[in-house]
Short mmCIF file of C-alpha atoms and ligand atoms in Angstrom, two decimals:
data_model
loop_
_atom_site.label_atom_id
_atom_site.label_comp_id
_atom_site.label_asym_id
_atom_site.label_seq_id
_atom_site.Cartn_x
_atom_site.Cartn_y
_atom_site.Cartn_z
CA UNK A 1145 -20.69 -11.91 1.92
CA UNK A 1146 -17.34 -10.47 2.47
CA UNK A 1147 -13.97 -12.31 2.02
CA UNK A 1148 -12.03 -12.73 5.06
CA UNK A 1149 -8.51 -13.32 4.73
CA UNK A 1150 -6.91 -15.66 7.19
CA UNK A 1151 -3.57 -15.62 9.22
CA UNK A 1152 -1.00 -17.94 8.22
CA UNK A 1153 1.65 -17.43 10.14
CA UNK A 1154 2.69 -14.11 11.68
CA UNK A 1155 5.92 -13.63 9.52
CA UNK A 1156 5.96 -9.87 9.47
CA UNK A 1157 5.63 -7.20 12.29
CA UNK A 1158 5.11 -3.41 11.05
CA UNK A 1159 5.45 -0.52 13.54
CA UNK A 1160 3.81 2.84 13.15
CA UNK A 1161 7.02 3.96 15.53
CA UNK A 1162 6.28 7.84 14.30
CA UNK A 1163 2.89 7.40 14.76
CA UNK A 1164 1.34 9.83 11.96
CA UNK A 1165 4.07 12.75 12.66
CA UNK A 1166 6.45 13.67 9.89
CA UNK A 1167 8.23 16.17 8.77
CA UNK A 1168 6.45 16.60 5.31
CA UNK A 1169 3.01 16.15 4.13
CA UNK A 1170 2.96 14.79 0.92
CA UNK A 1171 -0.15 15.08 -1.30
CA UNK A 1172 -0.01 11.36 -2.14
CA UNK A 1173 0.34 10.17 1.63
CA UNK A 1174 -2.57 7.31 2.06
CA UNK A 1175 -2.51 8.13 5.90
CA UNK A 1176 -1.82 11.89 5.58
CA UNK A 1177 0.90 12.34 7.76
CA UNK A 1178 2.07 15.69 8.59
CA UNK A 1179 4.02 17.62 11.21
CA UNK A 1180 0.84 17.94 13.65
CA UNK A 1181 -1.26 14.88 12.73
CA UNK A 1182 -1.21 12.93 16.18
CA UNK A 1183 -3.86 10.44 15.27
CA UNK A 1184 -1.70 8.00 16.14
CA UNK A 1185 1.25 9.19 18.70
CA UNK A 1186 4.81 7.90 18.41
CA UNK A 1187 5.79 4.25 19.82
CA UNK A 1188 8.23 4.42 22.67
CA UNK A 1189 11.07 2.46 23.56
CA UNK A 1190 9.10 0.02 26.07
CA UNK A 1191 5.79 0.06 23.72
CA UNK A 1192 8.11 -1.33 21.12
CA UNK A 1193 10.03 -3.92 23.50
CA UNK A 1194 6.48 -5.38 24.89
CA UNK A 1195 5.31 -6.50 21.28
CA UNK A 1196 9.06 -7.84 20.64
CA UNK A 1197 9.00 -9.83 23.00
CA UNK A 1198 5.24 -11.20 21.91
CA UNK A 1199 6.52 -11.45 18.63
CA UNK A 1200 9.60 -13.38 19.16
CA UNK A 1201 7.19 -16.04 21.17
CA UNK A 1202 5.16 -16.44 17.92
CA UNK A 1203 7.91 -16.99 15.60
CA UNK A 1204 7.53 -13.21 14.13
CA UNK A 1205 10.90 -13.73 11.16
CA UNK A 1206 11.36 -9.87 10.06
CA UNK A 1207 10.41 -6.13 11.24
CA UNK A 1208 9.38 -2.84 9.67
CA UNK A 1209 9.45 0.85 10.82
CA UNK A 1210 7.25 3.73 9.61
CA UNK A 1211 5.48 6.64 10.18
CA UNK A 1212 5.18 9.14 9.52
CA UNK A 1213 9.29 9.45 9.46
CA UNK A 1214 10.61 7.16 12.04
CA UNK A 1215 13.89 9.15 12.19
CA UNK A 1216 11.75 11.76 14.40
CA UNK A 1217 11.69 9.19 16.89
CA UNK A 1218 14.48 9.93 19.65
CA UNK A 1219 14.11 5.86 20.44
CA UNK A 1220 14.86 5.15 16.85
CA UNK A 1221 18.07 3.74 17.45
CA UNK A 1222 17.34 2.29 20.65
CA UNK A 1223 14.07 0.04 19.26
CA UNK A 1224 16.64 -0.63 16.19
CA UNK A 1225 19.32 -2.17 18.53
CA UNK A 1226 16.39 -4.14 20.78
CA UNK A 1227 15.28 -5.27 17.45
CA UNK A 1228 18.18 -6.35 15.82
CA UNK A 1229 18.90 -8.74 18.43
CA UNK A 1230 16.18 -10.73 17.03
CA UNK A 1231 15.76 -10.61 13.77
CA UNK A 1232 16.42 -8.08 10.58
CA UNK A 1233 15.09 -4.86 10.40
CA UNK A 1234 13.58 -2.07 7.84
CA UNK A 1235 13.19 1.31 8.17
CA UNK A 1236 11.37 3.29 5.49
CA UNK A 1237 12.49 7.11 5.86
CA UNK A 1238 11.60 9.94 3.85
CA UNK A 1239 15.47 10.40 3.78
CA UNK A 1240 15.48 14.02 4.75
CA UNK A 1241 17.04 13.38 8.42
CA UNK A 1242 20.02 10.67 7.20
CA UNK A 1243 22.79 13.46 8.72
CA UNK A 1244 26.49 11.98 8.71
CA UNK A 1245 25.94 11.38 12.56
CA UNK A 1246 22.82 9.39 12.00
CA UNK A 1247 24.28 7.31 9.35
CA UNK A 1248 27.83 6.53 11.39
CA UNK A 1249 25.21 5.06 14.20
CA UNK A 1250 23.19 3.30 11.67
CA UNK A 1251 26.21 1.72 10.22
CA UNK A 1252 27.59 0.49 13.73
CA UNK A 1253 23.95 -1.26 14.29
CA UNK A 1254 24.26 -2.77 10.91
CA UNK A 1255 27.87 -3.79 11.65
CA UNK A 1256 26.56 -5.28 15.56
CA UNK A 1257 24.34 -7.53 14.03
CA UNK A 1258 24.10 -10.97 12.70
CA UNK A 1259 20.45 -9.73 11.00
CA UNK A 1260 20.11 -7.02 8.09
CA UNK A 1261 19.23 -3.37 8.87
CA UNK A 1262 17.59 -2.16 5.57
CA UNK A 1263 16.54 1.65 4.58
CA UNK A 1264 14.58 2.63 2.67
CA UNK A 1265 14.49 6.11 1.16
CA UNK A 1266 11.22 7.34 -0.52
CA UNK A 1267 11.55 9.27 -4.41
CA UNK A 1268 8.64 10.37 -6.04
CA UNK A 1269 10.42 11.86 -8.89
CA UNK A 1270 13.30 11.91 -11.65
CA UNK A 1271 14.27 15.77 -10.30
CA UNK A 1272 13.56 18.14 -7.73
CA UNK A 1273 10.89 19.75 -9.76
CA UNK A 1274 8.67 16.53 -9.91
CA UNK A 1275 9.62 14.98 -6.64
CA UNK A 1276 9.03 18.23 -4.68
CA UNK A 1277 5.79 18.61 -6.45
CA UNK A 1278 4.45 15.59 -4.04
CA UNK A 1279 6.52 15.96 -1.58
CA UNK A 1280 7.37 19.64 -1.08
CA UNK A 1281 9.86 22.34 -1.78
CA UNK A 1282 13.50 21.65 -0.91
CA UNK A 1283 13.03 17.83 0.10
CA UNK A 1284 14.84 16.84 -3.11
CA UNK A 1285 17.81 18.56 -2.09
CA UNK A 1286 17.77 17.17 1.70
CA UNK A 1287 17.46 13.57 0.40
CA UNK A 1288 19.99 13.77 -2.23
CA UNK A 1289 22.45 14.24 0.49
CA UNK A 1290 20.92 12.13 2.77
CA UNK A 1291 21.71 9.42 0.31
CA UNK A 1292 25.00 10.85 -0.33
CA UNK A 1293 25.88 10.01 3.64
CA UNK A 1294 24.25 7.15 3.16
CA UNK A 1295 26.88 5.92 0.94
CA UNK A 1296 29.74 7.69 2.86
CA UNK A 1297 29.23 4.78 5.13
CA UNK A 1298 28.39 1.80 2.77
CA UNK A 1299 24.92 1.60 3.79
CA UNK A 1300 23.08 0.82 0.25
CA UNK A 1301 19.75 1.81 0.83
CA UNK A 1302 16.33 0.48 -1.08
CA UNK A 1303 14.63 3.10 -3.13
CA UNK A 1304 10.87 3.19 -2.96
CA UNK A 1305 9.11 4.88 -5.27
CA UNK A 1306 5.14 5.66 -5.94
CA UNK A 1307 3.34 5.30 -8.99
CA UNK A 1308 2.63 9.13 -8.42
CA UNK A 1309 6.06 9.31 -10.60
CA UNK A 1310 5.43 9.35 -13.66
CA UNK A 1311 6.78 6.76 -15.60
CA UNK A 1312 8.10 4.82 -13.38
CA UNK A 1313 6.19 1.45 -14.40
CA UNK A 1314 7.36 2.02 -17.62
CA UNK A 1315 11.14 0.19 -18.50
CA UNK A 1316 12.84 3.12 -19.13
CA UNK A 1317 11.61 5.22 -16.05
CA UNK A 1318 12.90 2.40 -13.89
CA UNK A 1319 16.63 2.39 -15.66
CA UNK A 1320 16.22 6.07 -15.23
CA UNK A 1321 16.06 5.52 -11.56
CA UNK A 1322 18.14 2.98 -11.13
CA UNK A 1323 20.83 5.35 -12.95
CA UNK A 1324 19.97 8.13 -10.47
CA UNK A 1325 20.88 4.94 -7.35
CA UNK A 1326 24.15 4.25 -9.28
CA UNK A 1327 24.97 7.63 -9.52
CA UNK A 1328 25.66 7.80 -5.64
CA UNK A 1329 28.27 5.19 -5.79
CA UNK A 1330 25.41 2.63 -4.76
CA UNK A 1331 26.78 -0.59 -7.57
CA UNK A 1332 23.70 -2.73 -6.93
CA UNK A 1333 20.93 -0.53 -7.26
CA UNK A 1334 17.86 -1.50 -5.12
CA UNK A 1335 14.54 -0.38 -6.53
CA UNK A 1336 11.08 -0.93 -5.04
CA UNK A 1337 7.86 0.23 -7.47
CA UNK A 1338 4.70 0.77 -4.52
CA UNK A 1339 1.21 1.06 -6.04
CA UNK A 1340 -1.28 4.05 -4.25
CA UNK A 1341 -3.62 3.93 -2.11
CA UNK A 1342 -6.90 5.70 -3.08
CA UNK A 1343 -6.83 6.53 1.08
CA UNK A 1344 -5.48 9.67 2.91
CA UNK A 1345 -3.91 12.86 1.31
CA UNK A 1346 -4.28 10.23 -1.92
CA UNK A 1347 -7.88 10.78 -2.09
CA UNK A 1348 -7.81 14.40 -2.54
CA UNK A 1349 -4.65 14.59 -4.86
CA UNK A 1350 -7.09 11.94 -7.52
CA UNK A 1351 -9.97 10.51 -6.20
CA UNK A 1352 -11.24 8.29 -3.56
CA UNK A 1353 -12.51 4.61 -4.52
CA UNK A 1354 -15.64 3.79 -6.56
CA UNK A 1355 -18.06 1.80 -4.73
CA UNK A 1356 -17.24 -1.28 -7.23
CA UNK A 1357 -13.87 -1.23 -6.39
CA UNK A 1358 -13.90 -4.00 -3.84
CA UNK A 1359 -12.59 -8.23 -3.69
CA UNK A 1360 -15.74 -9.04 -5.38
CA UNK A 1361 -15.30 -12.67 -3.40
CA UNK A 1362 -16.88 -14.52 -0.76
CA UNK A 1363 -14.05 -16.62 -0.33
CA UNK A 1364 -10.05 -16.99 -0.69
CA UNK A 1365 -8.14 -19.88 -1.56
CA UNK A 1366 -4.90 -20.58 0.60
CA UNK A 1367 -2.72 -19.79 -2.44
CA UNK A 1368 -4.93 -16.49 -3.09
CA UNK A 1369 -4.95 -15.46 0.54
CA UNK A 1370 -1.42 -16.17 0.71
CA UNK A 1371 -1.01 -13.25 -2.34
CA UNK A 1372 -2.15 -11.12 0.09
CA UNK A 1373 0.43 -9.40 3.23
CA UNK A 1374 -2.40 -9.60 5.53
CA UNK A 1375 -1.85 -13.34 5.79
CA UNK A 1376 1.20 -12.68 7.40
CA UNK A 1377 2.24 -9.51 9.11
CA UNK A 1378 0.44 -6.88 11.68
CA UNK A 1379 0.99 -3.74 12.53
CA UNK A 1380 1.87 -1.86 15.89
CA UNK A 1381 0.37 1.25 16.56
CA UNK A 1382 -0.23 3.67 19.80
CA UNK A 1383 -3.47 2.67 19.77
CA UNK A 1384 -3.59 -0.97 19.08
CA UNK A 1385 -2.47 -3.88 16.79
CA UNK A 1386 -3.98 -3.15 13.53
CA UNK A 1387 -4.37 -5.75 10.41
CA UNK A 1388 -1.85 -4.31 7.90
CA UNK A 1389 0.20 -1.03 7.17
CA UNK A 1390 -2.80 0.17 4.96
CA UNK A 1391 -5.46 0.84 7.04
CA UNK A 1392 -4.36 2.41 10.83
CA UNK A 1393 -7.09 5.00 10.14
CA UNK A 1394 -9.91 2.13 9.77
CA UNK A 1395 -11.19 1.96 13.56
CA UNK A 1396 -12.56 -1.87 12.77
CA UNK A 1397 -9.07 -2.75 11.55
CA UNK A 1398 -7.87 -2.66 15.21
CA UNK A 1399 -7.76 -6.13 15.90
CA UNK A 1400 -6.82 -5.90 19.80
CA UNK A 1401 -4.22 -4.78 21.98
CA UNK A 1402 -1.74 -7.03 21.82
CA UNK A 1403 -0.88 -9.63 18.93
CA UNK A 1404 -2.06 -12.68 20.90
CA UNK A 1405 -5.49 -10.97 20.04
CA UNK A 1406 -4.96 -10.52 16.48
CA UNK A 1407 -4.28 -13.59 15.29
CA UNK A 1408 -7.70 -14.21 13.43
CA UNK A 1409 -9.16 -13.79 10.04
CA UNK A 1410 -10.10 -10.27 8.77
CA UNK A 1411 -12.86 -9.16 6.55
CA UNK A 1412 -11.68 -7.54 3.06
CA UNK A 1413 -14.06 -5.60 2.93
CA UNK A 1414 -11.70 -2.12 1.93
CA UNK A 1415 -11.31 -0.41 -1.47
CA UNK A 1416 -7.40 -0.26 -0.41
CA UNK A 1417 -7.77 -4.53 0.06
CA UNK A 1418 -8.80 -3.99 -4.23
CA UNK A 1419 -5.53 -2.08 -4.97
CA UNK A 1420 -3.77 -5.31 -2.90
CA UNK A 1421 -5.93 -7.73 -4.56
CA UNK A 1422 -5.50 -6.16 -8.41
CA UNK A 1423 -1.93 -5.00 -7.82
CA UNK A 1424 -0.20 -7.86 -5.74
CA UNK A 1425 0.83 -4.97 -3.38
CA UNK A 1426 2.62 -5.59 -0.71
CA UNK A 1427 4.80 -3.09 1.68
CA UNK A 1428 7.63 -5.58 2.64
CA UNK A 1429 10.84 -4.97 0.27
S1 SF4 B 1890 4.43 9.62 2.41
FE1 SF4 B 1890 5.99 9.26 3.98
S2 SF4 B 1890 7.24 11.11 3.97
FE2 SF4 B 1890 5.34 11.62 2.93
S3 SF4 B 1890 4.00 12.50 4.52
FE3 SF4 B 1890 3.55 10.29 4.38
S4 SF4 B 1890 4.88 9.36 5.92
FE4 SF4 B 1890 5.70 11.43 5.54
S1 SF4 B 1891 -5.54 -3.22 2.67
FE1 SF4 B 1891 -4.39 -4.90 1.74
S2 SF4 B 1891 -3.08 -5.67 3.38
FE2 SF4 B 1891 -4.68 -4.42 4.34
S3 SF4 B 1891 -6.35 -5.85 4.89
FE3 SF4 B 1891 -6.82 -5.06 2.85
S4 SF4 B 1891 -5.89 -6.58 1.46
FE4 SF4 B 1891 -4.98 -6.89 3.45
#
């Protein structure tokens, strides 16, 4: 028998608010989003507004925005304002599309609000060499001064970064990022380590899960379930509420159209709910 995790409490809401569009297709992408992937379309401005207001009835405390690369969304800044009147935001960006415009705006919604507006910016390497090996030619460059605007307007972002980087889980590979932050002017460095997903673009760059790698459990304690993000957040999508960030391209993870139907236990029945499980992964900052 499968594990199911239960639903504490609704804490987090995730929306897929560029669908799987972005402007890149990186090789380690667990959802392989590219410019023409429209398995899941982009979240408008009402879309968005409909599950705020759900999730503000159920006590939802924090919000996250992804893709794909949510700055492709002309409603970006629109959904950020509606959400920002109720709680803080995050918007993880592949930090090619931060122009000086973009950033003044962003820094004005930050400003207008009593709750945080976080953004991230993805690096999968020490140098353009390594990080456009995952993520393409040139990107380097265009997020370099991305982050550079970034800081023209005080914003200090939170730096995600894969495992695909080599040596990043080591001590020194995270100074040497955190040194790369601080070199933009940013003083307290914000660095977020993500684990991969053997899902996606991921499964082709190394390899896809072995059938062993599952939750070899029938059952959860509170404190384990609680471990897990799935205990607490859902995620938006064009076609439905799904169970976590992870798995919008699992068609059982749809839990129902709106949260109200979503608020039940789910089966863990995923390789990706192993890398979770082993690695304490979660996708909030
Ligand atoms: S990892 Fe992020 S930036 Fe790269 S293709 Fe996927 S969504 Fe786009
Ligand atoms: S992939 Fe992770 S977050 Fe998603 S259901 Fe499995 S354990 Fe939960």
């Amino acid at each position: 028998m499968t594990a199911h995790v239960p639903l504490h409490a609704l804490d987090t809401l995730w929306f897929q608010v560029a669908g799987t569009l972005c402007n890149i297709a990186c090789t380690h992408c667990f959802i392989s989003c590219a410019p023409a992937n429209h398995s899941h379309e982009m979240l408008s401005l009402a879309e968005v507004e409909a599950r705020l207001e759900e999730a503000r009835a159920l006590g939802v405390r924090e919000y996250y925005f992804t893709g794909g690369e949510p700055f492709m969304n002309r409603d970006m800044l629109a959904i950020l304002e509606a959400t920002l009147r109720q709680g803080p935001a995050t918007v993880l960006t592949n930090g090619m599309l931060l122009r000086p415009e973009l950033c003044r705006r962003l820094r004005e919604l930050f400003d207008a609000s009593d709750y945080s507006l976080d953004i991230r910016v993805s690096l999968d390497g020490f140098d353009a060499a390594s990080h456009d090996a995952i993520r393409g030619a040139g990107v380097w460059d265009k997020v370099m001064t991305g982050l550079r605007n970034l800081a023209a307007v005080g914003l200090n972002p939170v730096i995600t970064v894969t495992t695909a980087a080599e040596g990043v889980e080591t001590e020194a590979g995270r100074t040497r990022f955190l040194d790369i932050i601080r070199g933009f002017g940013f003083t307290k460095p914000r660095l977020k380590v993500l684990s991969l997903f053997r899902i996606g673009a991921e499964e082709s760059r190394t390899r896809a899960y072995d059938e062993w790698e599952r939750i070899a459990r029938e059952s959860l304690t509170d404190d384990e379930a609680e471990t897990l993000q799935c205990s607490s957040c859902r995620m938006v999508t064009s076609k439905g509420v799904y169970v976590c960030p992870i798995l919008i391209e699992e068609p059982e993870a749809r839990m129902g159209e709106t949260l109200a139907e979503t608020l039940r236990p789910f089966p863990l029945k995923y390789g990706a709910c192993h890398t979770c499980w082993v690695d304490g992964v979660t996708c909030r900052t």
